[in-house]
XYZ file of C-alpha atoms in Angstrom:
686
model
C -0.894 -24.642 92.473
C -3.973 -26.818 93.109
C -3.325 -29.440 95.717
C -4.017 -32.928 94.449
C -5.763 -34.996 97.160
C -4.000 -38.197 98.040
C -6.083 -41.232 98.971
C -5.004 -43.115 102.003
C -6.664 -46.261 100.928
C -8.618 -48.447 103.264
C -7.469 -48.228 106.910
C -7.818 -51.486 108.823
C -7.817 -51.631 112.606
C -4.445 -52.763 113.943
C -3.605 -54.501 117.171
C -2.019 -52.208 119.704
C 0.516 -53.392 122.220
C -0.249 -51.729 125.430
C 2.266 -51.246 128.119
C 1.159 -50.363 131.430
C 3.339 -48.034 133.299
C 2.816 -46.476 136.417
C 0.412 -43.667 136.224
C 2.881 -40.943 136.645
C 3.360 -37.646 134.711
C 6.363 -38.919 132.718
C 4.359 -41.421 130.797
C 1.977 -38.826 129.615
C 4.830 -36.654 128.376
C 6.386 -39.541 126.464
C 3.209 -40.357 124.723
C 2.806 -36.813 123.645
C 6.295 -36.653 122.164
C 5.893 -39.952 120.304
C 2.661 -38.807 118.749
C 4.233 -35.619 117.486
C 7.136 -37.412 115.859
C 4.854 -39.873 114.198
C 2.685 -37.085 112.825
C 5.711 -35.288 111.398
C 6.989 -38.379 109.586
C 3.627 -39.054 108.168
C 3.417 -35.484 106.890
C 6.827 -35.735 105.190
C 5.836 -38.951 103.459
C 2.665 -37.307 102.294
C 4.604 -34.350 100.805
C 7.049 -36.663 98.946
C 4.244 -38.551 97.309
C 2.607 -35.333 96.244
C 5.873 -33.966 94.743
C 6.410 -37.145 92.736
C 2.927 -37.026 91.416
C 3.370 -33.383 90.436
C 6.595 -34.169 88.574
C 4.945 -36.965 86.650
C 2.090 -34.675 85.758
C 4.435 -31.984 84.486
C 6.430 -34.506 82.454
C 3.274 -35.845 80.882
C 2.145 -32.315 80.050
C 5.527 -31.437 78.469
C 5.478 -34.652 76.462
C 2.036 -33.857 75.069
C 3.114 -30.312 74.218
C 6.167 -31.686 72.396
C 4.002 -34.140 70.493
C 1.842 -31.248 69.350
C 4.957 -29.480 68.002
C 6.097 -32.631 66.208
C 2.659 -33.197 64.706
C 2.536 -29.557 63.600
C 5.908 -29.985 61.876
C 4.807 -33.214 60.175
C 1.548 -31.741 58.921
C 3.006 -28.474 57.585
C 6.566 -28.082 56.347
C 7.204 -31.831 56.300
C 3.995 -32.437 54.343
C 4.883 -29.632 51.896
C 8.369 -31.036 51.387
C 6.944 -34.482 50.841
C 4.465 -33.128 48.274
C 7.244 -31.336 46.367
C 9.369 -34.465 46.297
C 6.391 -36.580 45.184
C 5.809 -34.135 42.327
C 9.490 -34.294 41.344
C 9.367 -38.076 41.303
C 6.050 -38.132 39.429
C 7.483 -35.731 36.831
C 10.704 -37.705 36.449
C 12.892 -34.983 37.942
C 14.100 -37.299 40.742
C 13.990 -41.030 41.324
C 12.587 -42.627 44.466
C 15.990 -43.132 46.118
C 16.990 -39.514 45.579
C 13.673 -38.346 46.960
C 13.930 -40.636 50.025
C 17.469 -39.537 50.795
C 16.585 -35.891 50.380
C 13.505 -36.266 52.603
C 15.553 -38.066 55.305
C 18.358 -35.504 55.188
C 16.008 -32.566 55.214
C 13.877 -34.003 58.030
C 16.919 -34.712 60.201
C 18.028 -31.133 59.842
C 14.597 -29.757 60.582
C 14.117 -32.112 63.597
C 17.448 -31.079 65.010
C 16.282 -27.487 65.092
C 12.914 -28.531 66.463
C 14.373 -30.771 69.215
C 15.750 -27.751 71.045
C 12.194 -26.918 72.073
C 11.231 -30.523 72.973
C 11.505 -32.161 76.450
C 14.725 -34.148 76.817
C 13.144 -37.209 78.382
C 10.871 -37.752 75.273
C 13.224 -36.838 72.401
C 14.011 -40.465 71.629
C 10.321 -41.217 71.355
C 9.784 -38.215 69.091
C 12.706 -39.224 66.869
C 11.333 -42.709 66.441
C 7.940 -41.239 65.600
C 9.396 -38.865 62.957
C 11.648 -41.555 61.434
C 8.661 -43.856 61.174
C 6.761 -41.153 59.293
C 9.744 -40.548 56.968
C 9.891 -44.244 56.221
C 6.214 -44.440 55.417
C 6.398 -41.435 53.080
C 9.592 -42.675 51.423
C 7.893 -45.952 50.600
C 5.378 -44.015 48.496
C 8.056 -42.654 46.149
C 8.741 -45.918 44.340
C 5.243 -46.362 42.838
C 5.417 -42.777 41.661
C 8.772 -43.424 39.982
C 7.427 -46.508 38.270
C 4.427 -44.546 37.033
C 6.678 -41.691 35.821
C 8.947 -44.103 33.995
C 5.934 -45.628 32.325
C 4.604 -42.234 31.267
C 8.013 -41.146 29.997
C 8.286 -44.306 27.992
C 4.839 -43.757 26.489
C 5.716 -40.130 25.735
C 8.883 -41.179 23.913
C 6.931 -43.713 21.902
C 4.288 -41.121 21.025
C 6.976 -38.721 19.837
C 8.627 -41.479 17.832
C 5.208 -42.306 16.371
C 4.702 -38.678 15.330
C 8.151 -38.474 13.727
C 7.611 -41.773 11.932
C 4.503 -40.373 10.213
C 6.661 -37.645 8.642
C 9.088 -40.120 7.079
C 8.629 -41.884 3.747
C 6.155 -44.702 4.281
C 8.690 -47.463 3.668
C 10.845 -46.184 6.546
C 8.126 -45.642 9.140
C 7.964 -49.174 10.610
C 11.713 -49.369 10.921
C 11.955 -46.066 12.751
C 9.154 -46.724 15.240
C 10.279 -50.335 15.734
C 13.700 -49.182 16.954
C 11.977 -47.453 19.881
C 9.471 -50.206 20.525
C 12.245 -52.798 20.837
C 13.558 -51.362 24.107
C 10.244 -50.131 25.444
C 9.046 -51.620 28.753
C 5.494 -52.228 27.575
C 3.584 -55.401 26.715
C 4.031 -56.923 23.268
C 0.335 -56.453 22.630
C 0.757 -52.724 23.137
C 3.760 -52.689 20.786
C 1.710 -54.379 18.096
C -1.036 -51.804 18.656
C 1.465 -48.999 18.016
C 2.486 -50.539 14.691
C -1.126 -51.137 13.683
C -2.036 -47.539 14.486
C 0.953 -46.396 12.414
C -0.402 -48.299 9.411
C -3.870 -46.822 9.945
C -2.473 -43.313 10.230
C -0.294 -43.837 7.141
C -3.296 -44.949 5.098
C -5.315 -41.942 6.255
C -2.454 -39.575 5.476
C -2.072 -41.016 1.988
C -5.790 -40.727 1.300
C -6.019 -37.185 2.697
C -3.000 -36.076 0.667
C -4.357 -37.520 -2.568
C -7.758 -35.972 -1.926
C -6.220 -32.565 -1.228
C -4.053 -32.622 -4.356
C -6.966 -33.739 -6.492
C -9.219 -30.980 -5.178
C -6.498 -28.328 -5.586
C -5.997 -29.418 -9.192
C -9.718 -30.020 -9.834
C -8.745 -33.582 -10.826
C -11.956 -35.589 -10.724
C -10.356 -38.673 -12.309
C -7.843 -38.941 -9.467
C -10.681 -38.843 -6.945
C -12.535 -41.575 -8.824
C -9.389 -43.723 -8.877
C -8.952 -43.262 -5.130
C -12.573 -44.230 -4.494
C -12.097 -47.376 -6.576
C -9.001 -48.333 -4.578
C -10.962 -47.960 -1.338
C -13.696 -50.213 -2.695
C -11.112 -52.846 -3.638
C -9.592 -52.842 -0.146
C -6.255 -51.367 -1.188
C -6.011 -49.698 2.220
C -6.059 -52.838 4.357
C -5.425 -51.074 7.654
C -8.703 -49.166 7.532
C -11.874 -50.659 8.932
C -15.012 -50.756 6.821
C -16.649 -47.779 8.496
C -13.624 -45.541 7.950
C -13.296 -46.594 4.300
C -17.001 -45.936 3.779
C -16.714 -42.464 5.334
C -13.822 -41.655 3.007
C -15.833 -42.767 -0.008
C -18.699 -40.505 1.052
C -16.283 -37.595 1.377
C -14.764 -38.336 -2.036
C -18.192 -38.545 -3.648
C -19.080 -35.165 -2.151
C -15.879 -33.597 -3.449
C -16.430 -35.063 -6.913
C -19.914 -33.549 -6.998
C -18.559 -30.170 -5.859
C -15.789 -30.212 -8.460
C -18.197 -31.156 -11.226
C -20.457 -28.259 -10.271
C -17.459 -25.949 -10.067
C -16.215 -27.073 -13.470
C -19.637 -26.481 -14.972
C -19.696 -22.963 -13.531
C -16.107 -22.281 -14.613
C -16.778 -23.590 -18.088
C -19.813 -21.354 -18.419
C -17.769 -18.459 -17.055
C -15.031 -19.215 -19.603
C -17.551 -19.157 -22.417
C -19.149 -15.962 -21.118
C -15.808 -14.180 -20.778
C -14.277 -15.460 -24.002
C -15.254 -12.257 -25.796
C -13.619 -10.123 -23.120
C -10.433 -12.189 -23.274
C -10.387 -11.948 -27.066
C -10.840 -8.164 -26.982
C -7.885 -7.837 -24.629
C -5.867 -10.096 -26.918
C -6.870 -8.044 -29.955
C -5.779 -4.874 -28.180
C -2.400 -6.399 -27.425
C -1.985 -7.480 -31.040
C -3.181 -4.213 -32.551
C -0.915 -2.032 -30.408
C 2.123 -3.968 -31.594
C 3.065 -5.434 -28.218
C 5.205 -8.549 -28.142
C 3.084 -11.507 -27.064
C 4.264 -13.981 -24.444
C 3.781 -17.652 -25.506
C 2.078 -18.460 -22.193
C -0.330 -15.579 -22.711
C -1.177 -16.800 -26.209
C -1.847 -20.300 -24.867
C -4.067 -18.955 -22.092
C -6.132 -16.999 -24.602
C -6.352 -20.029 -26.898
C -7.672 -22.099 -23.996
C -10.141 -19.388 -22.999
C -11.751 -19.096 -26.450
C -11.482 -22.741 -27.503
C -14.824 -24.105 -28.677
C -16.564 -20.724 -28.427
C -17.865 -18.377 -31.087
C -14.696 -16.319 -30.651
C -12.260 -19.053 -31.643
C -12.369 -18.128 -35.344
C -11.479 -14.512 -34.551
C -8.630 -15.677 -32.351
C -7.276 -17.880 -35.134
C -7.465 -14.922 -37.504
C -5.594 -12.548 -35.202
C -2.955 -15.060 -34.190
C -2.251 -15.890 -37.848
C -1.932 -12.205 -38.737
C -0.356 -11.084 -35.447
C 3.121 -10.623 -36.916
C 1.756 -8.475 -39.763
C -0.441 -6.494 -37.383
C 2.419 -5.892 -34.977
C 4.717 -4.716 -37.751
C 1.983 -2.417 -39.062
C 1.292 -1.007 -35.579
C 4.919 0.048 -35.223
C 4.750 2.274 -38.323
C 4.034 5.990 -37.989
C 0.472 6.991 -38.788
C 1.385 8.632 -42.101
C 2.942 5.411 -43.351
C -0.007 3.430 -42.002
C -2.464 5.582 -43.924
C -0.333 5.276 -47.041
C -0.393 1.466 -46.856
C -4.113 1.409 -46.171
C -4.735 3.469 -49.292
C -2.451 1.169 -51.282
C -4.387 -1.845 -50.024
C -7.679 -0.228 -51.005
C -6.335 0.494 -54.481
C -5.107 -3.090 -54.869
C -8.451 -4.493 -53.773
C -10.237 -2.222 -56.212
C -8.015 -3.092 -59.156
C -7.396 -6.782 -58.444
C -10.201 -9.315 -57.900
C -9.811 -11.312 -54.691
C -10.326 -15.034 -54.161
C -11.579 -14.303 -50.645
C -12.964 -10.765 -50.519
C -14.484 -11.313 -47.069
C -11.085 -12.135 -45.570
C -9.441 -9.194 -47.335
C -12.106 -6.794 -46.110
C -11.646 -8.078 -42.578
C -7.890 -7.619 -42.912
C -8.305 -4.089 -44.250
C -10.776 -3.269 -41.489
C -8.251 -4.417 -38.908
C -5.513 -2.251 -40.399
C -7.868 0.732 -40.374
C -8.731 -0.006 -36.748
C -5.035 -0.089 -35.836
C -4.543 3.232 -37.602
C -7.539 4.913 -35.955
C -6.614 3.654 -32.486
C -3.036 4.820 -32.837
C -4.129 8.172 -34.228
C -6.511 8.661 -31.311
C -3.828 7.694 -28.788
C -1.283 10.057 -30.343
C -3.734 12.940 -30.209
C -5.456 12.268 -26.883
C -2.811 10.525 -24.788
C 0.694 10.700 -26.267
C 2.087 9.425 -22.962
C 0.298 6.123 -23.547
C 1.860 5.941 -27.000
C 5.282 6.432 -25.396
C 4.613 3.717 -22.821
C 3.632 1.322 -25.584
C 7.081 1.931 -27.017
C 8.579 0.835 -23.697
C 9.572 4.314 -22.492
C 9.372 4.877 -18.732
C 8.125 8.373 -18.006
C 8.592 10.407 -14.809
C 5.726 10.371 -12.342
C 3.296 13.282 -12.377
C 2.359 13.664 -8.717
C -0.045 16.582 -8.012
C 1.265 16.852 -4.450
C 4.716 17.571 -5.868
C 3.381 20.715 -7.554
C 2.879 22.174 -4.088
C 5.878 20.695 -2.277
C 8.499 20.720 -5.032
C 7.264 22.740 -8.040
C 10.716 22.807 -9.657
C 10.807 19.008 -9.840
C 7.240 18.927 -11.113
C 8.211 21.360 -13.867
C 11.303 19.291 -14.658
C 9.178 16.162 -15.062
C 6.808 17.951 -17.430
C 9.682 19.185 -19.595
C 11.257 15.709 -19.689
C 7.977 14.126 -20.774
C 7.469 16.895 -23.322
C 10.931 16.212 -24.736
C 9.942 12.593 -25.399
C 6.736 13.782 -27.050
C 8.596 16.233 -29.285
C 10.884 13.405 -30.390
C 7.843 11.242 -31.125
C 6.252 14.104 -33.060
C 9.418 14.418 -35.151
C 8.807 10.845 -36.317
C 5.015 11.016 -36.486
C 3.460 14.358 -37.391
C 0.102 13.333 -35.928
C 1.513 13.104 -32.421
C 0.582 15.892 -30.038
C 2.343 17.498 -27.103
C 0.391 16.916 -23.898
C 2.810 16.256 -21.038
C 0.021 15.358 -18.592
C -1.963 12.152 -19.193
C -5.784 12.327 -19.124
C -6.012 10.253 -15.945
C -3.520 12.538 -14.178
C -4.891 15.832 -15.437
C -7.882 16.464 -13.083
C -5.801 16.258 -9.906
C -2.888 18.147 -11.451
C -5.188 20.942 -12.670
C -6.750 21.202 -9.218
C -3.319 21.406 -7.583
C -2.351 24.203 -9.992
C -5.616 26.038 -9.361
C -4.991 25.849 -5.594
C -1.722 27.791 -5.954
C -1.874 31.485 -5.151
C -0.779 34.156 -7.632
C 2.867 34.057 -6.565
C 2.845 30.264 -6.602
C 1.517 30.206 -10.158
C 4.020 32.826 -11.328
C 6.905 30.997 -9.677
C 5.903 27.687 -11.245
C 5.450 29.241 -14.700
C 8.884 30.836 -14.394
C 10.431 27.495 -13.409
C 8.703 25.746 -16.307
C 10.018 28.295 -18.802
C 13.551 28.297 -17.382
C 13.809 24.508 -17.528
C 12.628 24.487 -21.134
C 15.492 26.698 -22.287
C 17.836 24.879 -24.625
C 15.256 22.130 -25.190
C 13.955 21.617 -28.693
C 10.472 23.148 -28.978
C 10.685 24.035 -25.302
C 8.129 26.810 -25.726
C 5.635 24.360 -27.232
C 6.128 22.063 -24.252
C 5.478 24.638 -21.556
C 2.631 26.208 -23.523
C 0.971 22.790 -23.821
C 1.522 22.070 -20.117
C 0.044 25.409 -19.026
C -2.894 24.920 -21.374
C -3.609 21.588 -19.668
C -3.114 22.856 -16.118
C -5.316 25.867 -16.807
C -8.142 23.550 -17.926
C -8.272 25.317 -21.280
C -7.924 28.840 -19.857
C -5.313 30.289 -22.214
C -4.598 33.208 -19.889
C -1.988 31.040 -18.191
C -0.329 30.377 -21.555
C -0.401 34.093 -22.322
C 1.122 34.745 -18.908
C 3.835 32.274 -19.832
C 4.491 34.112 -23.085
C 4.689 37.382 -21.172
C 7.022 35.803 -18.628
C 9.263 34.312 -21.306
C 9.522 37.648 -23.129
C 9.675 39.726 -19.955
C 6.822 41.949 -21.125
C 6.519 45.155 -19.073
C 4.733 48.427 -19.644
C 6.581 51.718 -19.854
C 5.544 52.227 -16.224
C 7.248 48.958 -15.312
C 4.128 46.853 -14.716
C 4.760 43.133 -15.283
C 2.259 41.701 -17.767
C 2.497 38.095 -16.509
C 1.681 39.180 -12.957
C -1.201 41.305 -14.197
C -2.684 38.424 -16.202
C -2.489 35.902 -13.335
C -3.782 38.376 -10.754
C -6.653 39.475 -12.966
C -7.564 35.899 -13.831
C -7.746 35.097 -10.128
C -9.920 38.156 -9.472
C -12.327 37.170 -12.238
C -12.457 33.560 -11.081
C -13.218 34.585 -7.517
C -15.709 37.232 -8.707
C -14.118 39.786 -6.421
C -15.242 42.870 -8.363
C -17.919 44.152 -10.728
C -16.966 44.150 -14.421
C -18.626 46.202 -17.181
C -21.104 44.519 -19.464
C -19.561 41.884 -21.719
C -20.911 43.541 -24.867
C -19.289 46.870 -23.992
C -15.917 45.277 -23.298
C -16.073 43.138 -26.427
C -16.976 46.146 -28.609
C -14.102 48.203 -27.206
C -11.693 45.340 -27.776
C -12.818 44.643 -31.350
C -12.629 48.311 -32.246
C -9.093 48.504 -30.926
C -7.615 45.368 -32.549
C -9.545 45.559 -35.815
C -8.593 42.772 -38.205
C -5.239 42.033 -36.530
C -6.712 39.212 -34.472
C -9.355 36.734 -35.556
C -10.772 33.417 -34.420
C -9.117 31.656 -31.511
C -6.296 34.185 -31.301
C -8.797 37.001 -30.901
C -10.744 35.100 -28.220
C -7.581 34.308 -26.262
C -6.389 37.908 -26.479
C -9.807 39.135 -25.344
C -9.714 36.917 -22.213
C -6.236 38.241 -21.469
C -7.494 41.801 -21.930
C -10.323 41.201 -19.424
C -7.876 39.843 -16.843
C -5.565 42.844 -17.266
C -8.563 45.196 -17.038
C -9.620 43.594 -13.734
C -6.088 43.749 -12.334
C -5.649 47.383 -13.402
C -8.915 48.353 -11.730
C -7.833 46.664 -8.508
C -4.298 48.087 -8.686
C -5.661 51.633 -9.021
C -8.181 51.133 -6.239
C -11.096 51.631 -8.610
C -14.370 49.758 -8.779
C -17.604 49.744 -10.734
C -20.830 50.341 -8.891
C -22.499 47.435 -10.663
C -22.288 45.265 -13.758
C -24.115 47.880 -15.855
C -21.355 50.482 -15.554
C -19.469 51.537 -18.669
C -15.771 50.641 -18.962
C -13.347 53.121 -17.413
C -11.602 54.822 -20.358
C -8.210 55.152 -18.695
C -8.205 51.555 -17.476
C -9.527 50.404 -20.847
C -6.662 52.056 -22.727
C -4.027 50.586 -20.411
C -5.528 47.085 -20.526
C -5.801 47.090 -24.336
C -2.211 48.200 -24.784
C -0.876 45.726 -22.221
C -2.882 42.779 -23.568
C -1.966 43.330 -27.234
C 1.375 45.081 -26.983
C -0.067 47.995 -28.962
C -1.960 48.371 -32.251
C -0.914 50.742 -35.045
C -3.556 52.205 -37.348
C -2.488 52.521 -40.980
C -4.687 54.883 -43.038
C -6.213 53.078 -45.990
C -5.445 54.297 -49.505
C -7.482 51.594 -51.237
C -10.693 52.464 -53.020
C -13.325 50.149 -54.415
C -14.876 50.280 -57.900
C -17.262 52.960 -56.713
C -14.427 55.148 -55.470
C -15.123 54.606 -51.779
C -12.056 54.465 -49.566
C -11.595 51.260 -47.589
C -11.362 50.978 -43.809
C -8.153 51.890 -42.057
C -5.757 48.990 -41.650
C -4.483 47.882 -38.230
C -1.306 46.027 -37.427
C 0.281 44.724 -34.231
C 3.310 46.695 -33.048
C 6.336 45.263 -31.240
C 5.370 44.990 -27.578
C 5.268 48.346 -25.805
C 6.559 50.388 -28.745
C 4.850 53.759 -29.229
C 3.670 55.036 -32.625
C 6.561 57.468 -33.132
C 9.233 54.832 -32.627
C 7.302 52.383 -34.790
C 6.897 54.878 -37.642
C 10.585 55.763 -37.432
C 11.588 52.147 -37.971
C 9.016 51.786 -40.749
C 10.420 54.848 -42.543
C 13.896 53.382 -42.370
C 12.551 50.129 -43.820
C 10.662 51.847 -46.625
C 13.794 53.778 -47.553
C 15.963 50.640 -47.677
C 13.459 48.744 -49.847
C 12.949 51.742 -52.136
C 16.662 52.007 -52.781
C 16.942 48.336 -53.686
C 13.744 47.911 -55.702
C 13.249 51.347 -57.207
C 9.720 51.561 -55.830
C 8.947 54.931 -54.322
C 8.470 55.188 -50.578
C 5.054 56.709 -51.212
C 3.933 53.596 -53.087
C 5.471 51.371 -50.440
C 3.556 53.204 -47.701
C 0.398 52.532 -49.680
C 0.840 48.781 -49.056
C -0.543 47.243 -45.902
C 1.680 45.954 -43.117
C 1.384 42.386 -41.775
C 3.531 41.160 -38.900
C 5.030 37.731 -39.482
C 3.567 35.819 -36.532
C 3.843 32.304 -37.900
C 6.674 32.832 -40.360
C 10.372 32.435 -39.915
C 11.944 35.477 -38.208
C 15.067 37.073 -39.535
C 18.382 35.347 -39.028
C 18.945 37.549 -35.978
C 15.472 36.866 -34.569
C 14.188 40.350 -35.322
C 10.513 41.031 -36.018
C 9.580 41.450 -39.694
C 6.601 42.913 -41.548
C 5.297 41.901 -44.961
C 4.069 44.567 -47.353
C 0.819 43.233 -48.840
C -1.655 44.487 -51.415
C -5.437 44.546 -51.108
C -5.545 40.820 -51.980
C -3.104 39.942 -49.207
C -0.205 39.173 -51.546
C 3.279 40.122 -50.289
C 5.616 42.424 -52.200
C 7.717 40.340 -54.603
C 10.368 41.924 -56.787
C 12.776 39.875 -58.873
C 11.447 36.658 -57.294
C 12.301 37.921 -53.822
C 9.893 38.750 -50.986
C 10.633 42.166 -49.549
C 9.963 42.826 -45.868
C 10.615 45.551 -43.335
C 12.848 44.335 -40.534
C 12.598 45.938 -37.084
C 16.285 46.356 -36.387
C 17.140 45.313 -32.829
C 13.516 44.424 -31.942
C 12.826 40.776 -31.164
C 9.503 40.891 -29.297
């Protein structure tokens, strides 16, 4: 350790007592000893002073180090604690006393831990220093509490003010006043709260009335409000605020007037459209809602369409009753009306002609709906029909088929009451997507769906008509699908076991996809016409020809054959098979008729039961000729001279067996004793 020099101060000369002794050796020794002792004492004193000074220095150094620790505590954790407590007091979490007590308690605990590292001789000084700091900080809590109380009071008043504005106006002052009474704020400030409440109430009333008037397009209410502002009815508002409101009201009035002008012009422009919709509702026989009638009356009022509206509303009951009649009865009444007008002069022929024209319009519209969209006619009767969802045809074809049959059943019932109704289970708007979904099915998918459609129609009145109509729609007019349905329903097979329905669908798909060369159309048509002769004509012949082409294509593919190009002649073997499968077989009956010049007529052709060969057919004919000959007395030879005509459209026998008329050259059936005589194919139903 560094030695601290010690000053000896100023040394003054001192008087010395001298003793004279004899100049012997002893005196010299004594002086030497005395000097040594004196030097030792002086050295000891010097060392004591230095030790004391060193102790004081160390104490001072320890005290300063302790002060640093105390100051560090006061400027860190103590300061943080003080800040937290100040925030709590400022936020109203604690009051000043609670904060002071907590700060004192916390500081004492922290100082106790800190004092273990402080010098003992200075701890009292440190404690006084810390307590003084605690006292100074604690004194700052009270102003914060007062400020927090003031803010809390203001916050409560503001909340009370907000709630008061939501109450009925007559209760607002009373509610806010109950909070102002106990508030520790100046009376001037209380009065300001009440004045602001009146101002806010006036503004709320004005804003509400303006909003309601604008929502209801009520210009008169806005004008009344503007007048009240001018008269000072809202006393709480200053002049500038009232003036601003009047400007806003004037702007809204101008906007509403412009809007009303536009809306009025729009009403006039659309009056014709509204009237047409109203006419449609009247003419279809729908019940009219009183509100709807009033809306239409308002829409056409004062326009060129008002007279028409008055006419239709006066006659609406008659029109509705007429619309509910079936079309046959409607036409009957129209003709009666025309006859009456022709035979009886009218006082107002113009009105009667207009009335008749309306009835004719109702009839024509209903007739068109029944023919083009029978589903719409059913809906107008209030019938809810199953949904026709094209996606269902792929995912659940059985349900799709069931829906078609159900709709068809409704249409058959409607047709029973109105002969002009048609059977079209799929509505026009649904048909394009449904037809596409059907077209997307593969051959097996189409066959499966057709089978499901036929099975679900069994036991349903006119079930065959329903599924035939549905397939005609889904096939987009391609009757091959209907013919496939007929084949499926009758289980038509060739003697080799080939399924006709499958052949038709497969061939149709081949032709549609153009997957093979076909002979020239003229060659195929000539072969077909030569085979069927006069048995098929018109639409029936065209449909059968398309079926024949499909079967020809399928037979070619099934046998692994192909034409080199489109100029090739039809394959004779395939041609024969396709003709027989498509028609069921044609029988040629030699003609015995001669004209006036003696020339024999052309051989007669007749359709055989499906798949029956000539021998079996002739055997059944011979049995029929014999039975008729026995009962009529006409020879079998003469009977065989008559032409055969299969009853396609007539009523089959009571057992459902196929029958043939015997007709002369003029097409008249054999009648003996007022009875028509026919050959019945015993046991043959298809």
